[in-house]
Coordinates of C-alpha atoms in Angstrom, one line a residue:
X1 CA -4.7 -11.2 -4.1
X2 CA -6.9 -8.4 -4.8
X3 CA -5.0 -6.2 -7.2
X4 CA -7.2 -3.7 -8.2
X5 CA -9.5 -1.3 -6.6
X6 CA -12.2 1.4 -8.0
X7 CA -12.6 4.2 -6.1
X8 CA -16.1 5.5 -7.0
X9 CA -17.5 9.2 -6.5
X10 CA -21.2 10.4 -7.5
X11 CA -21.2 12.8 -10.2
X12 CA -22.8 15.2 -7.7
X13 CA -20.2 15.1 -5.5
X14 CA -17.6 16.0 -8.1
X15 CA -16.6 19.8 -7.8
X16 CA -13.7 21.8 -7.3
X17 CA -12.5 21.9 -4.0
X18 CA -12.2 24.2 -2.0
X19 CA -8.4 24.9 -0.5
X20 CA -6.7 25.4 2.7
X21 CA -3.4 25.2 4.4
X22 CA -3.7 23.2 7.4
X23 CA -1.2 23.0 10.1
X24 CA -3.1 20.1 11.8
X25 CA -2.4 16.4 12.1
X26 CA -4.4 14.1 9.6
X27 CA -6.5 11.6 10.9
X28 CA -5.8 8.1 10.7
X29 CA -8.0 5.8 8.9
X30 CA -7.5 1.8 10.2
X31 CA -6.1 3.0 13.3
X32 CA -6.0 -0.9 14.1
X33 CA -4.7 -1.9 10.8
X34 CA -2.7 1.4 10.7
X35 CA -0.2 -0.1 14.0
X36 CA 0.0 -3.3 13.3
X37 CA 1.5 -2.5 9.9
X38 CA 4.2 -0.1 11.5
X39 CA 4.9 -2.0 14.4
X40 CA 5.8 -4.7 11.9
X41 CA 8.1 -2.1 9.8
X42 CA 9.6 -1.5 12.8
X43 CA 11.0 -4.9 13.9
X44 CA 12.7 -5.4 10.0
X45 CA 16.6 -5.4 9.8
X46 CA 17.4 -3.4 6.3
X47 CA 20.3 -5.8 5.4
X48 CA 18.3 -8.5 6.1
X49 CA 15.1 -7.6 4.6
X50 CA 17.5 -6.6 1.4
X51 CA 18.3 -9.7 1.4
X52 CA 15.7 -11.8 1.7
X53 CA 12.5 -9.1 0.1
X54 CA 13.0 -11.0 -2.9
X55 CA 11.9 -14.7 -2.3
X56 CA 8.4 -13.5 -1.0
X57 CA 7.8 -11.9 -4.4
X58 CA 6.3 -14.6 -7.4
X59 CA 6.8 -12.2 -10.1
X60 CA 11.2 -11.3 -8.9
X61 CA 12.7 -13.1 -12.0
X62 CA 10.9 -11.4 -14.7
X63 CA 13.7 -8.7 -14.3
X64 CA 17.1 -9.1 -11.9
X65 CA 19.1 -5.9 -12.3
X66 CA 22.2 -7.4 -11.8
X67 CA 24.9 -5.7 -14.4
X68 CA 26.9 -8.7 -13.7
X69 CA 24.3 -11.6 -14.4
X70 CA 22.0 -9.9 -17.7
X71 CA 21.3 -13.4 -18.6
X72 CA 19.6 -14.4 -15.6
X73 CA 16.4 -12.1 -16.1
X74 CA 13.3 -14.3 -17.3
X75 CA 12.2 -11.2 -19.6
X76 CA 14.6 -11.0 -22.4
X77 CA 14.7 -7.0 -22.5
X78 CA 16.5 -4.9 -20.2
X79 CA 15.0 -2.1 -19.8
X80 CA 16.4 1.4 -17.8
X81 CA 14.5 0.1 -14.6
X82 CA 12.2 -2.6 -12.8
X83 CA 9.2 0.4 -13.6
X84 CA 9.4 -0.7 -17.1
X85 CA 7.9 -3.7 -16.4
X86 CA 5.0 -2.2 -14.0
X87 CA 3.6 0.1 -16.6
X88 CA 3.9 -2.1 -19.5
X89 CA 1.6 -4.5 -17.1
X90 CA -0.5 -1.6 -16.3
X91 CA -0.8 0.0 -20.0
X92 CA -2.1 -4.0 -21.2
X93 CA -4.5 -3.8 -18.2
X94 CA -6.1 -0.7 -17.9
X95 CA -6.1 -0.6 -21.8
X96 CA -4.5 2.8 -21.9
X97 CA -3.6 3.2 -25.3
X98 CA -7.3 1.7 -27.2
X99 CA -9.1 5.1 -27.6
X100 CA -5.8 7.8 -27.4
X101 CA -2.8 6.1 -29.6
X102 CA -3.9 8.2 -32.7
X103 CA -1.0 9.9 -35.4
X104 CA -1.0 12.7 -32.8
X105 CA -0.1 11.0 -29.5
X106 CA 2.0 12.4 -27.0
X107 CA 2.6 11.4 -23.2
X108 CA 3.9 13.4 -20.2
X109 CA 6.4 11.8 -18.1
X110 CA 6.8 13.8 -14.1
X111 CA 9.6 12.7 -11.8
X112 CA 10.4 9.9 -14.4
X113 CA 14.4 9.1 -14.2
X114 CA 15.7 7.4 -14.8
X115 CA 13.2 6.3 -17.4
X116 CA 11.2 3.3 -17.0
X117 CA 7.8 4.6 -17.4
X118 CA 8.9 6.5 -20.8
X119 CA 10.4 3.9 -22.1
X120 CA 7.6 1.6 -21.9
X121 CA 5.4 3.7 -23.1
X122 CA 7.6 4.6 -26.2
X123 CA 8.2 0.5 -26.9
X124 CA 4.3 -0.2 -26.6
X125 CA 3.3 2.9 -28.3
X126 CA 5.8 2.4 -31.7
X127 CA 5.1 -1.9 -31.3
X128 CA 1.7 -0.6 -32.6
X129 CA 2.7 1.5 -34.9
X130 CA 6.2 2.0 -35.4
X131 CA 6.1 4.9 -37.8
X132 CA 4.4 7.5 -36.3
X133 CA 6.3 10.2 -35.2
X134 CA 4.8 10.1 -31.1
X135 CA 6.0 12.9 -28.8
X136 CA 7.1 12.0 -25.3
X137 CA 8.0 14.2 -22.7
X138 CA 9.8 13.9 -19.8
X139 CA 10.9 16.2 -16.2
X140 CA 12.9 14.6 -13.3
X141 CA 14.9 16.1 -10.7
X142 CA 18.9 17.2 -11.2
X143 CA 21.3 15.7 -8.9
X144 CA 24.8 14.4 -8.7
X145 CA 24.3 12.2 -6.6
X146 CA 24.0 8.9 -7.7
X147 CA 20.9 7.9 -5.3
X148 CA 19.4 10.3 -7.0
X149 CA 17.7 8.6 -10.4
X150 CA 18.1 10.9 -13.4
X151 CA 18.7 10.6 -17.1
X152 CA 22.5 9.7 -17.2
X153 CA 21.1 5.6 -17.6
X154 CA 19.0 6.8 -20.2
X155 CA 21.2 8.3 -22.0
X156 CA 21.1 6.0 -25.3
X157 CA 17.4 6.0 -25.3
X158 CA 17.2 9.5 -24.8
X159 CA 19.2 10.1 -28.0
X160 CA 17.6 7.4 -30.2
X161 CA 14.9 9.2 -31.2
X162 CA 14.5 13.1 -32.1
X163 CA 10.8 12.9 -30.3
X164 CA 12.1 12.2 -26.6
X165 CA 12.3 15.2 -25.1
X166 CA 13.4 16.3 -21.9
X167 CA 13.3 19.2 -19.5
X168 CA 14.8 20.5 -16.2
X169 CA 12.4 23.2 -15.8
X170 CA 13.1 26.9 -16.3
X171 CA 15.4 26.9 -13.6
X172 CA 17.6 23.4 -14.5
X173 CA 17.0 21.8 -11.1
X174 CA 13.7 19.4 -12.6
X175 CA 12.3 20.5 -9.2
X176 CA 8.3 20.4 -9.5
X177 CA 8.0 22.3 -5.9
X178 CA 8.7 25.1 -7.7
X179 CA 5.8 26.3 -9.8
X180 CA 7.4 27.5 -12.4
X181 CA 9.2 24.8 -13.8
X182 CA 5.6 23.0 -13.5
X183 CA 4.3 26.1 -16.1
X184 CA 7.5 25.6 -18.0
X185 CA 6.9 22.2 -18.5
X186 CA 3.7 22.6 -19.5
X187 CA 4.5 24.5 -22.1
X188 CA 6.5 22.8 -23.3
X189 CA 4.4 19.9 -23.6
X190 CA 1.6 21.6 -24.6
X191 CA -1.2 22.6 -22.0
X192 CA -3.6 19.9 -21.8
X193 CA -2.3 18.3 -24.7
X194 CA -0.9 14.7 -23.1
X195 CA -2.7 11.7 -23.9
X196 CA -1.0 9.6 -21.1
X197 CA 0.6 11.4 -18.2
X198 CA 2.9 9.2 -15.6
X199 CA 4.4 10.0 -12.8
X200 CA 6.7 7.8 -10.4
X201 CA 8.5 10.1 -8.2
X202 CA 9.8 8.5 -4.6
X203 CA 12.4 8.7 -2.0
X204 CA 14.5 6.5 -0.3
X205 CA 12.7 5.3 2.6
X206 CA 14.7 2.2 3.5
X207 CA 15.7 4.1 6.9
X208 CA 12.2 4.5 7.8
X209 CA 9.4 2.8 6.0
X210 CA 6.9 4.4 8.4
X211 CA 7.3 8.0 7.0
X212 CA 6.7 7.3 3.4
X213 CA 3.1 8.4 3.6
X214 CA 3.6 11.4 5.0
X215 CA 6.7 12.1 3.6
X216 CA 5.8 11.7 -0.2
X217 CA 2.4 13.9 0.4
X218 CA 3.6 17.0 -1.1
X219 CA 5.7 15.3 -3.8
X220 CA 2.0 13.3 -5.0
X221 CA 0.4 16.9 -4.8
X222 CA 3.1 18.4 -6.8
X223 CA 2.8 15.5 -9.6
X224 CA -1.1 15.5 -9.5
X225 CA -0.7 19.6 -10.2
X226 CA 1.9 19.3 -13.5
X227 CA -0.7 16.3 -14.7
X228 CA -3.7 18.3 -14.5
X229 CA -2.0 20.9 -16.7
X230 CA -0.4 18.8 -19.1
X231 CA -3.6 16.3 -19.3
X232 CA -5.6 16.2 -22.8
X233 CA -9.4 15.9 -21.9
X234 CA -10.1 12.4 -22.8
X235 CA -6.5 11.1 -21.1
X236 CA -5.7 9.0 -18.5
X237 CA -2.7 9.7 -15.6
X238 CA -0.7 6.6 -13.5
X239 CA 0.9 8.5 -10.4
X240 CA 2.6 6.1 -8.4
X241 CA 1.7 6.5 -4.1
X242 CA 2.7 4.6 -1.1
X243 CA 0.0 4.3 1.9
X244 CA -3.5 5.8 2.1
X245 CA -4.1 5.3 5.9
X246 CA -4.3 9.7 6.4
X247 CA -7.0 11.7 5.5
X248 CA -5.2 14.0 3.5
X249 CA -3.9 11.4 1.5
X250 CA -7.2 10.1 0.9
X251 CA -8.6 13.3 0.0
X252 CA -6.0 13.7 -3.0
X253 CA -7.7 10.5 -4.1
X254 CA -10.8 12.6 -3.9
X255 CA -9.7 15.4 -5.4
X256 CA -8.0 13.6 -8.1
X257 CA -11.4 11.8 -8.8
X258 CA -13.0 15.0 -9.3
X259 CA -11.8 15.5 -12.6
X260 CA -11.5 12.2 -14.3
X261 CA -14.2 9.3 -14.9
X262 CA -12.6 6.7 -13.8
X263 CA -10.0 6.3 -10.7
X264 CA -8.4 3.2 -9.6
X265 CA -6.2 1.7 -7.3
X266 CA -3.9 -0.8 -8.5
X267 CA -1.1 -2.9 -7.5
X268 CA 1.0 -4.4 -10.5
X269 CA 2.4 -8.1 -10.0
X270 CA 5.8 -6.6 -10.8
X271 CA 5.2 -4.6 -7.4
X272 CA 6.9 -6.4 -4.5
X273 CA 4.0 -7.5 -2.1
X274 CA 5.8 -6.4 1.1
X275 CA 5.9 -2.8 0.3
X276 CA 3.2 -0.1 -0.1
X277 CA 4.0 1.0 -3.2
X278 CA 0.6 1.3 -5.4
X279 CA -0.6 3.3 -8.7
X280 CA -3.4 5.5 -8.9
X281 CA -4.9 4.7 -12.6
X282 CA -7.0 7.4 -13.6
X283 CA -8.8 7.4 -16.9
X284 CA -10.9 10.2 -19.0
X285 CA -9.5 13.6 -18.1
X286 CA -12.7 15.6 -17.6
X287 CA -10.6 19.1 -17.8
X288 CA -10.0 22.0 -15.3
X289 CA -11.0 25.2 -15.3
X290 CA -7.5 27.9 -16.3
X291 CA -7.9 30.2 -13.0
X292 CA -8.5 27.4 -10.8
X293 CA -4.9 25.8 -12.1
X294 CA -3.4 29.2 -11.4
X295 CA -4.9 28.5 -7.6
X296 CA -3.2 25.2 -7.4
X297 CA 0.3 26.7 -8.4
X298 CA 0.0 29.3 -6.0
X299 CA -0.4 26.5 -3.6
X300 CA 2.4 24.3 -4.8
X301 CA 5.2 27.4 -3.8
X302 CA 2.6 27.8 -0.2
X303 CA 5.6 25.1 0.8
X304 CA 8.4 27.1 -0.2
X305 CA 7.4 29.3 2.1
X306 CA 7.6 27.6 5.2
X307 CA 10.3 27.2 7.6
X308 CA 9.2 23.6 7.4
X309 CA 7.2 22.7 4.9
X310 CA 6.5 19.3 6.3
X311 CA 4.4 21.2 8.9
X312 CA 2.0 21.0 6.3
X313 CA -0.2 18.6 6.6
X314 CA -3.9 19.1 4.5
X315 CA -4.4 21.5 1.7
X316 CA -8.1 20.6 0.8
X317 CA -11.2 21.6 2.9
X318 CA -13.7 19.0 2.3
X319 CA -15.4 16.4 4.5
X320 CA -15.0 13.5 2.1
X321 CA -18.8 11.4 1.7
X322 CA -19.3 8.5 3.8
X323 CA -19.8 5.8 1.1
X324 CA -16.4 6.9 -0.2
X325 CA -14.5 6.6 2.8
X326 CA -16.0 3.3 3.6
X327 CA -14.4 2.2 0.4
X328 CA -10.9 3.3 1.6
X329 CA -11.7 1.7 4.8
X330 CA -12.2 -1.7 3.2
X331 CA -9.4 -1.4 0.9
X332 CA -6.9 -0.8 3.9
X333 CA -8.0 -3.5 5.7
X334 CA -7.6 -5.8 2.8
X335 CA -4.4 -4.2 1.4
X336 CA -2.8 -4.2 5.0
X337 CA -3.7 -7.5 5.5
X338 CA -1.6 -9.0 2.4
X339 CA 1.0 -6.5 2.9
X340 CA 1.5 -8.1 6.5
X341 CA 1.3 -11.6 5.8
X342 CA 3.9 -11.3 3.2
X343 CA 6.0 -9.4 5.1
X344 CA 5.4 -11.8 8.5
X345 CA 6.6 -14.6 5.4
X346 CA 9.7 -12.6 4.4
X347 CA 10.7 -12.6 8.4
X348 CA 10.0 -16.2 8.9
X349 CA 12.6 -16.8 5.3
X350 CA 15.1 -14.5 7.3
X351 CA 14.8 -16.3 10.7
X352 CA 15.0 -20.1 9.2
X353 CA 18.8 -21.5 9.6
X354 CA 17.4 -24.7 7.4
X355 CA 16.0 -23.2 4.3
X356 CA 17.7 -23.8 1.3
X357 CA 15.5 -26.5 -0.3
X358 CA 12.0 -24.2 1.2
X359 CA 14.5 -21.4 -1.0
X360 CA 14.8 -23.6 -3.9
X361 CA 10.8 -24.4 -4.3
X362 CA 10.0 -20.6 -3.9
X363 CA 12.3 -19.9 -6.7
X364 CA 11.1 -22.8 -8.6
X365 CA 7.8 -21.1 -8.7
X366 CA 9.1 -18.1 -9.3
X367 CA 10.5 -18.9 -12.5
X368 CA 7.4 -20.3 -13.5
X369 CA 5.0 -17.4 -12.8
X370 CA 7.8 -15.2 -14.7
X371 CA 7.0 -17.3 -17.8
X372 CA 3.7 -16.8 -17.5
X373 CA 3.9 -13.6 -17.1
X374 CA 6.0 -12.7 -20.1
X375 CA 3.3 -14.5 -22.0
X376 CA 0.4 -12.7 -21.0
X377 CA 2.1 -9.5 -21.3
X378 CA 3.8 -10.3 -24.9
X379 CA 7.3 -10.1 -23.7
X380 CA 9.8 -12.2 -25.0
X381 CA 11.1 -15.1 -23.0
X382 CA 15.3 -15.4 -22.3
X383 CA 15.4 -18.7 -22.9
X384 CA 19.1 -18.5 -22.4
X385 CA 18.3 -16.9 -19.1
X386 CA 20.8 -19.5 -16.6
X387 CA 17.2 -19.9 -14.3
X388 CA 15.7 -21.4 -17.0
X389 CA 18.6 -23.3 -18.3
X390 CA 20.4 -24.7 -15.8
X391 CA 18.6 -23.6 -12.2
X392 CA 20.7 -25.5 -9.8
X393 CA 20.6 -25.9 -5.5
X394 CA 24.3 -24.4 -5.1
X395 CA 22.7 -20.8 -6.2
X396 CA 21.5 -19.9 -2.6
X397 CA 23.6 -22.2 -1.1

């Protein structure tokens, strides 16, 4: 499985963009690739596919969050969330930390509860140097409702250390549609002062997978604003995305580009194959010019102004090069084509009456690749974890 993707742009063709508020329907990239992919989404039960999602994922035992079975996780640590896991994997190999992690180090964390990404950066940052006083930073949306991931989990690691520090934004909501808890955060971080910047915002699409692309478009925007203020020049940025079958989803991966020297696609091991989940890795912050940020948060409230601000479907006026969107092109067709197999090999798991020894070899390997992970990526093993221990048939029976 190809994991990893580089999305290269010429220096000449990195500029500031120009922007525009566009009412009009994206184009669709993969048209082919693009249907067969939803009309697959479209035949999956949620119960079912809850049910099953896990046994066509290799790397599903490194961490089972299961409150009432903590000793069946592969990975001895229980971290706040399965993101831990994905961006301790991505910090080991995209090398994030080799030229920032100085006495100074500070990270950004946007739409980060209830934690994960913080928390593995904090843990990998203070494993290499556990006496350095590094500043982390974190904004996420306020909710009471308990869908809604937010700080309560992290609660404990919050408070453990004087250097965590978290925001709500000047109005206490943690909303980054509103400008002004984007400049508030900022400040508050320090503008362009972050070493790493994260940010792993989502929704709750298990009602309708098909709409996550669209859906999350103005929530990526938003994240890819805060980072750009809170970047140091020099950082690097992980923003989590689903899909990248529009146009105006691809041209954030242009306009992103612009201002670093490096941009990447990745999909972590710990990402379930079946869904579209993927992480933009971008590294070397090139900077941004002040008045031109002031433009982008101008166009981050643009939404709050509309009656429906889904009607909003492009903000960037640019006709993308044609060696770039060929890239995109051949990384759909790849990407959809491993995202459809695995999910055509969930259904068939689902639809076989017979399958509890085919179930007992998947989660054979399973347990294996966990262990290999762990090694590679210097966690410690559970070896009192009951899958290692004592695996036994009667467990799916």
């Amino acid at each position: 499985m190809n994991r990893t993707t580089k999305l290269f742009i010429r220096d000449e063709d990195k500029k500031y963009l120009d922007i525009i508020v566009s009412s009009n329907r994206p184009k669709i990239l993969n048209k082919k690739d693009y249907n067969n992919l939803q009309e697959l989404k479209n035949k999956i039960d949620s119960k079912d596919w809850d049910k099953n999602k896990k046994f066509s994922n290799d790397y599903e035992l490194i961490h089972i969050p299961n409150k009432r079975k903590k000793s069946d996780s592969i990975a001895l640590y229980e971290p706040l969330s399965r993101s831990y896991f994905k961006m301790v994997e991505i910090i080991f190999d995209f090398k994030l930390f080799d030229k920032c992690l100085n006495p100074s180090f500070k990270s950004g964390h946007i739409a980060e509860g209830p934690g994960g990404f913080m928390e593995a950066t904090y843990n990998l940052s203070h494993n290499i140097d556990r006496f350095n006083s590094y500043k982390h930073y974190g904004i996420t949306l306020f909710s009471n409702n308990k869908d809604v991931p937010g700080w309560t989990k992290a609660a404990n690691f919050i408070n453990s250390d004087k250097d965590i520090v978290i925001s709500y934004g000047v109005d206490n909501t943690g909303n980054i549609y509103n400008s002004k808890n984007i400049e508030y955060f900022s400040k508050l971080c320090g503008f362009n002062s972050c070493d790493l910047v994260t940010a792993d915002g989502g929704f709750d699409f298990s009602l309708d997978f098909n709409k996550q692309e669209q859906l999350s478009y103005r929530l990526i925007f938003c994240e890819i604003i805060c980072a750009l203020s809170i970047q140091k020049k020099g950082g690097n940025f992980v923003c989590k995305i689903f899909d990248t079958f529009m146009t105006s989803t691809v041209k954030l991966l242009f306009f992103l580009g612009c201002f670093y020297d490096e941009v990447y696609l990745n999909k972590p091991l710990t990402s379930r194959p079946a869904n579209s989940e993927k992480y933009i890795v971008a590294k070397g912050f090139k900077g941004i010019d002040y008045n031109y940020l002031l433009v982008l948060f101008e166009l981050v409230d643009v939404w709050n102004k509309k009656p429906n601000p889904n009607e909003i479907y492009d903000i960037l006026c640019i006709d993308m090069p044609d060696y770039f969107l060929k890239s995109i092109n051949e990384y759909n067709k790849l990407n959809s084509k491993q995202q459809i197999d695995t999910i055509n090999n969930t259904i068939k798991i689902i639809e076989d009456k017979n399958k509890l020894s085919f179930l007992n070899t998947i989660v054979e390997k399973q347990i294996v690749e966990a262990k290999k992970w762990c090694n590679k990526y210097k966690e410690k093993i559970n070896i009192k974890s009951n899958f290692i221990l004592e695996y036994r048939e009667h467990k799916f029976k």
